[in-house]
Coordinates of C-alpha atoms and ligand atoms in Angstrom, one line a residue:
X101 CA 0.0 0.0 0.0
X102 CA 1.0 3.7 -0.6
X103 CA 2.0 5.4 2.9
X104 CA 3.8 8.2 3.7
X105 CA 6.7 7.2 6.4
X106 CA 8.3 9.8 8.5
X107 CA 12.1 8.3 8.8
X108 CA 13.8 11.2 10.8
X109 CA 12.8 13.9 12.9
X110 CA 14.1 17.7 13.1
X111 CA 14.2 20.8 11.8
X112 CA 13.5 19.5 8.2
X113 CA 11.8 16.1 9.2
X114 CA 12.7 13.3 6.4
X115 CA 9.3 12.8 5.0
X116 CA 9.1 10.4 2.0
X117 CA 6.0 8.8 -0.3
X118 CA 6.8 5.0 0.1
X119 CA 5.2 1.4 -0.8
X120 CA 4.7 -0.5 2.1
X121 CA 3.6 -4.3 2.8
X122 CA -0.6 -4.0 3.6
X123 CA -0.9 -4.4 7.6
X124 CA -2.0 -8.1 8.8
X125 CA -5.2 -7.3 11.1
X126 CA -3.7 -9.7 14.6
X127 CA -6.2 -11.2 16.8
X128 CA -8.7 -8.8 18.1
X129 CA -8.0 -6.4 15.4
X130 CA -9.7 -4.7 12.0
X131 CA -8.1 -3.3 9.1
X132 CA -9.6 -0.3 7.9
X133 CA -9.1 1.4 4.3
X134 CA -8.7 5.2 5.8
X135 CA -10.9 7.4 4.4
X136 CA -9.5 10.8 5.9
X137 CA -6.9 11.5 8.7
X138 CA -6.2 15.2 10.6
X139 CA -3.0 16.6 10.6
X140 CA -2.3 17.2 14.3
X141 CA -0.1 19.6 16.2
X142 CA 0.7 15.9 17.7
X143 CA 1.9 14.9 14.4
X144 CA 4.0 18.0 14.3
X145 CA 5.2 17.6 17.6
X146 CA 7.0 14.0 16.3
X147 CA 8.1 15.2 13.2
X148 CA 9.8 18.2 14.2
X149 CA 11.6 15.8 17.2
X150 CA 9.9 17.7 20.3
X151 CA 7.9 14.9 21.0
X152 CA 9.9 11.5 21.0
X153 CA 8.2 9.4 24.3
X154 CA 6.4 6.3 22.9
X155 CA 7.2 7.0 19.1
X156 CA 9.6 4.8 16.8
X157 CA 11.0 5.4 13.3
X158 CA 10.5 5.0 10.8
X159 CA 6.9 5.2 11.4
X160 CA 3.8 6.6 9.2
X161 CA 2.3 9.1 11.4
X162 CA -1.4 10.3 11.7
X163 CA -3.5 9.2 14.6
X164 CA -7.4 11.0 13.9
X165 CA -8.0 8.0 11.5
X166 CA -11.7 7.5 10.2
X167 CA -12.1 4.3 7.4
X168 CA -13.7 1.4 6.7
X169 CA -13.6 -1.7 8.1
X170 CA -11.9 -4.1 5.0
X171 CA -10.4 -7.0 7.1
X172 CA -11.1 -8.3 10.9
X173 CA -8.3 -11.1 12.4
X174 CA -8.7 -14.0 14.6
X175 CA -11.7 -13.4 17.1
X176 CA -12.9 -10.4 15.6
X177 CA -17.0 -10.2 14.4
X178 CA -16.4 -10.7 10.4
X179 CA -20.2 -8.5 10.5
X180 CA -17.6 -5.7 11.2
X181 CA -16.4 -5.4 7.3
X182 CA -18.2 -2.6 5.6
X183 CA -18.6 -0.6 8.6
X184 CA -17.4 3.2 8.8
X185 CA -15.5 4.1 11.7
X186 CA -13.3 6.1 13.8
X187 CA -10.2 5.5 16.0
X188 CA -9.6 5.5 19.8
X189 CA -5.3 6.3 18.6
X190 CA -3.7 4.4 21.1
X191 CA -0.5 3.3 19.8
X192 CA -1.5 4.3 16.1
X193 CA 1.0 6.7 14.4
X194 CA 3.2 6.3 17.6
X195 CA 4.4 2.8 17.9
X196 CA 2.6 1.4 15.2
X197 CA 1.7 3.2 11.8
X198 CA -0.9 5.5 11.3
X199 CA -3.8 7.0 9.2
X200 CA -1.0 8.9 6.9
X201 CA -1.4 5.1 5.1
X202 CA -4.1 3.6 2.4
X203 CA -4.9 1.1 5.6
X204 CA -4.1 0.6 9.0
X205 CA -4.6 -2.0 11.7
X206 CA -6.0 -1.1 15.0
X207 CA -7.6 -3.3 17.9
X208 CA -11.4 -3.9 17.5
X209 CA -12.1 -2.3 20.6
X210 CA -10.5 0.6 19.9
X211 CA -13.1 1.5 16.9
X212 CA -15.9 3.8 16.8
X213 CA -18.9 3.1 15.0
X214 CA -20.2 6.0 12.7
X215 CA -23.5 5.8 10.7
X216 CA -23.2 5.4 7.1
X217 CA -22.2 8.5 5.0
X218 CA -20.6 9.9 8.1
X219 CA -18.3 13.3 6.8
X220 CA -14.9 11.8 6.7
X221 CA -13.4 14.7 8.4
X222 CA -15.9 15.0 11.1
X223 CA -15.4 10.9 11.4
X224 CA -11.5 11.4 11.2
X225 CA -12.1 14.4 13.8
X226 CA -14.1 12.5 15.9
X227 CA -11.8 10.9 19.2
X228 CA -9.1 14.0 18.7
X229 CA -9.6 16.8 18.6
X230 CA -13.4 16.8 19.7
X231 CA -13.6 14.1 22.2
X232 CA -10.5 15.6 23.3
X233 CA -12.5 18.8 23.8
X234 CA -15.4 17.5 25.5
X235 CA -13.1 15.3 28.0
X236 CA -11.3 18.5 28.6
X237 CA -14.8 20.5 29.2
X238 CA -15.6 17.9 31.4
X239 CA -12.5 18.6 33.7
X240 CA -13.1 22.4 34.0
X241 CA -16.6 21.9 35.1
X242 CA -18.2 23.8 32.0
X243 CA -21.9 24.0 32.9
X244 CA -24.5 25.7 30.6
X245 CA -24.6 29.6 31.0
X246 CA -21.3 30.1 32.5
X247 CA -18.2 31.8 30.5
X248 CA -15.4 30.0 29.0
X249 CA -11.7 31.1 27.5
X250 CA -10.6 29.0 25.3
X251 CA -6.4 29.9 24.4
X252 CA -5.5 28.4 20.5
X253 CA -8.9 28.6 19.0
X254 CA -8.4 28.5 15.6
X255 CA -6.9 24.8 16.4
X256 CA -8.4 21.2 16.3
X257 CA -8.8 21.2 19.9
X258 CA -9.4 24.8 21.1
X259 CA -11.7 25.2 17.7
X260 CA -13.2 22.1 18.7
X261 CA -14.0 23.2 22.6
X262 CA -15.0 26.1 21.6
X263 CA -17.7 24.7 19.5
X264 CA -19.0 22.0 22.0
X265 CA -18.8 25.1 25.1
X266 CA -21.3 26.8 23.0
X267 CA -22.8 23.5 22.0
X268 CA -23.5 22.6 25.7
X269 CA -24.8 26.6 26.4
X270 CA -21.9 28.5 27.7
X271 CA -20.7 32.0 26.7
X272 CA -16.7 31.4 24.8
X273 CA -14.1 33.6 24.2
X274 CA -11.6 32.8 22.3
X275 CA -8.1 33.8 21.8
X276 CA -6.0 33.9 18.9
X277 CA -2.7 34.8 17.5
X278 CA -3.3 37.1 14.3
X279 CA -5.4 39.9 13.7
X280 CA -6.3 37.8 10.4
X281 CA -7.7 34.8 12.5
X282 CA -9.6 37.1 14.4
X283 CA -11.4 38.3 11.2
X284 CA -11.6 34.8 10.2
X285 CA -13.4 33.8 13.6
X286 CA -15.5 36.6 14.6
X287 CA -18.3 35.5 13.0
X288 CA -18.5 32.1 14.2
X289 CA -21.7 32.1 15.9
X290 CA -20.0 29.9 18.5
X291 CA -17.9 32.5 19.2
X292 CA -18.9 35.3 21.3
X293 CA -15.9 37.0 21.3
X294 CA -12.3 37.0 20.1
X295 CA -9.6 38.3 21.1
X296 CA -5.6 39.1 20.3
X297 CA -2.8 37.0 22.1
X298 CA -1.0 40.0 21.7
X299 CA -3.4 42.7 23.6
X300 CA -4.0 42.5 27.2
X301 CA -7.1 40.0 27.1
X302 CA -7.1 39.4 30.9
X303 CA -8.8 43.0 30.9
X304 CA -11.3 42.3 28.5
X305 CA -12.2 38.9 30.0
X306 CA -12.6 41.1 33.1
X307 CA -15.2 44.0 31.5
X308 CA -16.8 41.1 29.6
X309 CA -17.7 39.0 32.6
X310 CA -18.8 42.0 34.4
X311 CA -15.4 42.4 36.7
X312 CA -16.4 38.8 37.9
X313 CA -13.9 36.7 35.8
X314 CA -14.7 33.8 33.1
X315 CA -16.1 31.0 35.3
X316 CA -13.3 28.1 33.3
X317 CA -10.6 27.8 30.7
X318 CA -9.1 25.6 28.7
X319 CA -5.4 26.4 27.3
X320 CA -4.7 24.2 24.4
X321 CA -1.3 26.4 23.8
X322 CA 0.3 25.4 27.6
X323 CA 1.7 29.1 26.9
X324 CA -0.9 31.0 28.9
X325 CA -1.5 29.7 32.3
X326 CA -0.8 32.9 34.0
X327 CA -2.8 34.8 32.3
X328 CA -5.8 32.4 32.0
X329 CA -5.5 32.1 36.1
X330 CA -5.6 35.8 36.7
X331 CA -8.8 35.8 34.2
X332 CA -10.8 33.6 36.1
X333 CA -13.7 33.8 39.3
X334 CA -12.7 32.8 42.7
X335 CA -13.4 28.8 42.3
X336 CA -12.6 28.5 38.7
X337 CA -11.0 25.7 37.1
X338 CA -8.2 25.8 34.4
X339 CA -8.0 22.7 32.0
X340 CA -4.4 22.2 30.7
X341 CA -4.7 20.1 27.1
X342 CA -1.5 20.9 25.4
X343 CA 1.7 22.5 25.1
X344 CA 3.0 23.7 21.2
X345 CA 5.9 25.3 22.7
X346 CA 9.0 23.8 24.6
X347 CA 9.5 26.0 27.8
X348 CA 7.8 27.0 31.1
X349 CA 4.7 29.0 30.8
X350 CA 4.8 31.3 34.3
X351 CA 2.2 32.1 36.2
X352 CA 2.6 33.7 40.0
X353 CA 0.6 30.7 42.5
X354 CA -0.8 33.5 44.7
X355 CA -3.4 34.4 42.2
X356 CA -4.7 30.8 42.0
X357 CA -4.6 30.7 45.7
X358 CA -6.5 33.8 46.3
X359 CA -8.6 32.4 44.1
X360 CA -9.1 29.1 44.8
X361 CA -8.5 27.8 41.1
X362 CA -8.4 24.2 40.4
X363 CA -5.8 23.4 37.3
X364 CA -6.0 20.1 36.0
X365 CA -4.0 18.7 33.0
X366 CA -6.6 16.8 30.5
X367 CA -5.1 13.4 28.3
X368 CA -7.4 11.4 25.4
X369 CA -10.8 10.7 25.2
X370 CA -12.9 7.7 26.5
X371 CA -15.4 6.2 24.5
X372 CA -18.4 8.1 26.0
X373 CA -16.4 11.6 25.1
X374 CA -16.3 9.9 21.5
X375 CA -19.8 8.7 21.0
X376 CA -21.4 12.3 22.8
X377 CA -19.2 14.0 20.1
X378 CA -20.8 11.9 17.0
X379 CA -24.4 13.0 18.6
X380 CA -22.8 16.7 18.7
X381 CA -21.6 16.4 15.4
X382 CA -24.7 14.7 13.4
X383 CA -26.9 17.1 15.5
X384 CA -25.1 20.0 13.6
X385 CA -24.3 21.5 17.0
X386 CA -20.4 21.2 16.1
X387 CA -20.1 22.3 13.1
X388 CA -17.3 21.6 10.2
X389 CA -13.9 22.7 11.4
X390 CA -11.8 22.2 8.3
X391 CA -8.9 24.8 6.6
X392 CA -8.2 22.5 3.9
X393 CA -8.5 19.0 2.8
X394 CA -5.3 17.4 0.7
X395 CA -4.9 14.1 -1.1
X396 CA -2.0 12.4 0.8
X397 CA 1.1 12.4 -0.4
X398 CA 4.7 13.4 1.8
X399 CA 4.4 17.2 0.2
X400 CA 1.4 17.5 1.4
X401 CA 2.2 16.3 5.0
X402 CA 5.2 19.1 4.7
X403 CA 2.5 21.4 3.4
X404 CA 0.7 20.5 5.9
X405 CA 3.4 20.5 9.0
X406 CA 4.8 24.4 8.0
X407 CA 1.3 25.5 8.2
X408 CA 0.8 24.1 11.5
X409 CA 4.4 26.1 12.5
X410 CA 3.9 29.0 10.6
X411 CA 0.2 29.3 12.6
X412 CA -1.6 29.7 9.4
X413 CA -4.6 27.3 9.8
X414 CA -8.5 27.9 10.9
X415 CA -9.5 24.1 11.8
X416 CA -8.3 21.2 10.5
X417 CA -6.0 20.4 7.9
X418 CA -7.3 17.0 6.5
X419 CA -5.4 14.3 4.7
X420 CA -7.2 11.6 2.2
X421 CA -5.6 8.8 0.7
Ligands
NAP98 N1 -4.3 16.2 26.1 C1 -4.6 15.5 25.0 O1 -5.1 14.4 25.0 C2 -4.3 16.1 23.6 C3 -5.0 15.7 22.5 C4 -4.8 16.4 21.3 C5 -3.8 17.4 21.2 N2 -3.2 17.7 22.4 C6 -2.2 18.9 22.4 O2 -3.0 20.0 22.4 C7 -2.2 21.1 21.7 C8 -3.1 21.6 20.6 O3 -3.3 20.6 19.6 P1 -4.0 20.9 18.3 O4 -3.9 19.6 17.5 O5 -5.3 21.5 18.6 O6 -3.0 22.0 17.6 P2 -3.3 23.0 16.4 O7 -4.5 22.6 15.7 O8 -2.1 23.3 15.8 O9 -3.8 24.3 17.3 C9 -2.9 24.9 18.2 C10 -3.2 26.4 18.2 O10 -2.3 27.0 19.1 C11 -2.0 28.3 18.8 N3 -0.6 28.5 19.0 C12 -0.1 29.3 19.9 N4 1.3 29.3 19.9 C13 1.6 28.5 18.8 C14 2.8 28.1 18.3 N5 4.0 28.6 18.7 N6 2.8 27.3 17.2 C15 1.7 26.9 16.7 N7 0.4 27.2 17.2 C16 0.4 28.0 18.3 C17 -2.5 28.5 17.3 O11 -3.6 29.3 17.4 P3 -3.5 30.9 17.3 O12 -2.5 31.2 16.2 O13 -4.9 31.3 16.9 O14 -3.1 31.3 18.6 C18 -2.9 27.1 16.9 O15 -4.0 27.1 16.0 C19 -0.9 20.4 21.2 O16 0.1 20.6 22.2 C20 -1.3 18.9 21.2 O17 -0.2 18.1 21.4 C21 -3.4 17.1 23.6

């Protein structure tokens, strides 16, 4: 099968269009024709070498996988073939190859049933970012009618909590690098504001919320804890999802003591973050999240990585085979 293998990481990751041998499903697994995969900042993580802990090389990356079921191994239902799904990742596109493939192999129980004629980017969006996002909601305590700041909002996952915050009746703010974003974004109807990493948001959260202070947040950048703590209510909670940047992000304890702020880092998704994000999603209350879809191919996974650095994307860049 056609696959595009990521052999070395750095600077200028060794990216290269290859012919593989087709996966064997093992016992307990399906092989799935991938219909569409999202290029994650995870993805960029690996191939620019930041992110090296559980990964091997040479290694076809890509972990939001949605496909078809072509193949089941020993144990497996054979009823599955034919069916559309998603992927809980696991070890796919870490220690075993991903959705950056014509197939891959996962474990049965990792899959995630979607009705027929499923979008393939909402399918391959599915587990991450948007269960992500919902897990993540989950830990900050988002209820409906209270206020949320979401950092990294024109990407999969802040995009994506933004979307089911509104979805689930709270007020969002968002904030974004580039005054061009913010244009993009502003009139996202599940958006009710945006504002400038580069101006001093804190304040606006602050006259926005009525001097109170947004009631959670969820930083999907890891590069603005201290200012997302000194923009929230006394009780708040601060959900930690990422980090795109290597280095400390400072923020002065006293203001989450004074506070009393609960910060809580945020991993995966469990099934039941999955399957409330496909009733989300085929409710229309998470809309399509998408900056460009590209047939796959190692210049378009480049394409796709310098993007991702350069901070050029509004959702999703989505890979097909
Ligand atoms: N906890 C988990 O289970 C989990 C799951 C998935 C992803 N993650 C992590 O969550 C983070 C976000 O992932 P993602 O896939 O949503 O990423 P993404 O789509 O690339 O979005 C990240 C956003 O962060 C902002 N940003 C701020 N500083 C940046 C920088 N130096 N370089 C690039 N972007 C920067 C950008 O938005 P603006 O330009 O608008 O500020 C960008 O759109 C990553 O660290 C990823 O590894 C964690």
């Amino acid at each position: 099968m056609k696959a595009v293998v990521l052999d070395a990481a750095g600077p200028e990751p060794a990216l290269r269009d290859a012919e593989i041998p087709d996966p064997e499903p093992g016992p307990g697994e399906a092989l799935l024709r991938v219909a569409a995969c999202g290029f994650s900042h995870h993805d960029a993580l690996i191939m620019e070498g930041a992110l090296r802990r559980g990964v091997s090389l040479p290694r076809a990356l890509g972990h939001e996988a949605a496909g078809v079921v072509c193949a089941v191994g020993e144990g497996v239902d054979a009823n599955l073939i034919g069916m559309e799904t998603a992927v809980i990742p696991g070890a796919i596109g870490h220690r075993r190859d991903g959705g950056f493939a014509e197939m891959l192999a996962a474990p049965a129980d990792s899959l995630i049933p979607l009705p027929a004629g499923t979008d393939a980017a909402d399918g391959a969006m599915l587990v991450s970012p948007t269960g992500v996002a919902l897990k993540a909601l989950e830990t900050c305590g988002l209820t409906a009618g209270q206020t949320l700041v979401v950092t990294g909002v024109s990407g999969g996952v802040g995009g994506r909590a933004a979307q089911a915050a509104r979805a689930i009746g709270a007020r969002v703010i968002g904030i974004t690098g580039s005054s061009e974003k913010a244009r993009r974004l502003q009139d996202e109807p599940w958006l009710d504001a945006v504002l400038l990493d580069s101006e001093p948001w804190e304040e606006a959260v602050a006259a926005l919320t009525g001097g109170q202070g947004a009631d959670a947040a969820l930083d999907a950048t890891g590069t603005a804890l201290g200012r997302l703590v000194v923009s929230l209510r006394r009780g708040g909670r601060v959900a930690l999802v990422g980090q795109v940047e290597r280095g400390a992000a400072p923020f002065a304890p006293a203001e989450a003591v004074f506070r009393e702020l609960t910060i809580t880092g945020s991993l995966g998704a469990e099934r039941r973050h999955a399957e409330r994000a496909l009733q989300l999603t085929r409710s229309g209350l998470i809309p399509p999240f998408v900056h460009e879809t590209l047939p796959l191919s190692a210049a378009a996974v480049a394409a796709a990585y310098r993007a991702l650095k350069r901070r050029e994307c509004v959702g999703r860049i989505i890979l097909r085979p």
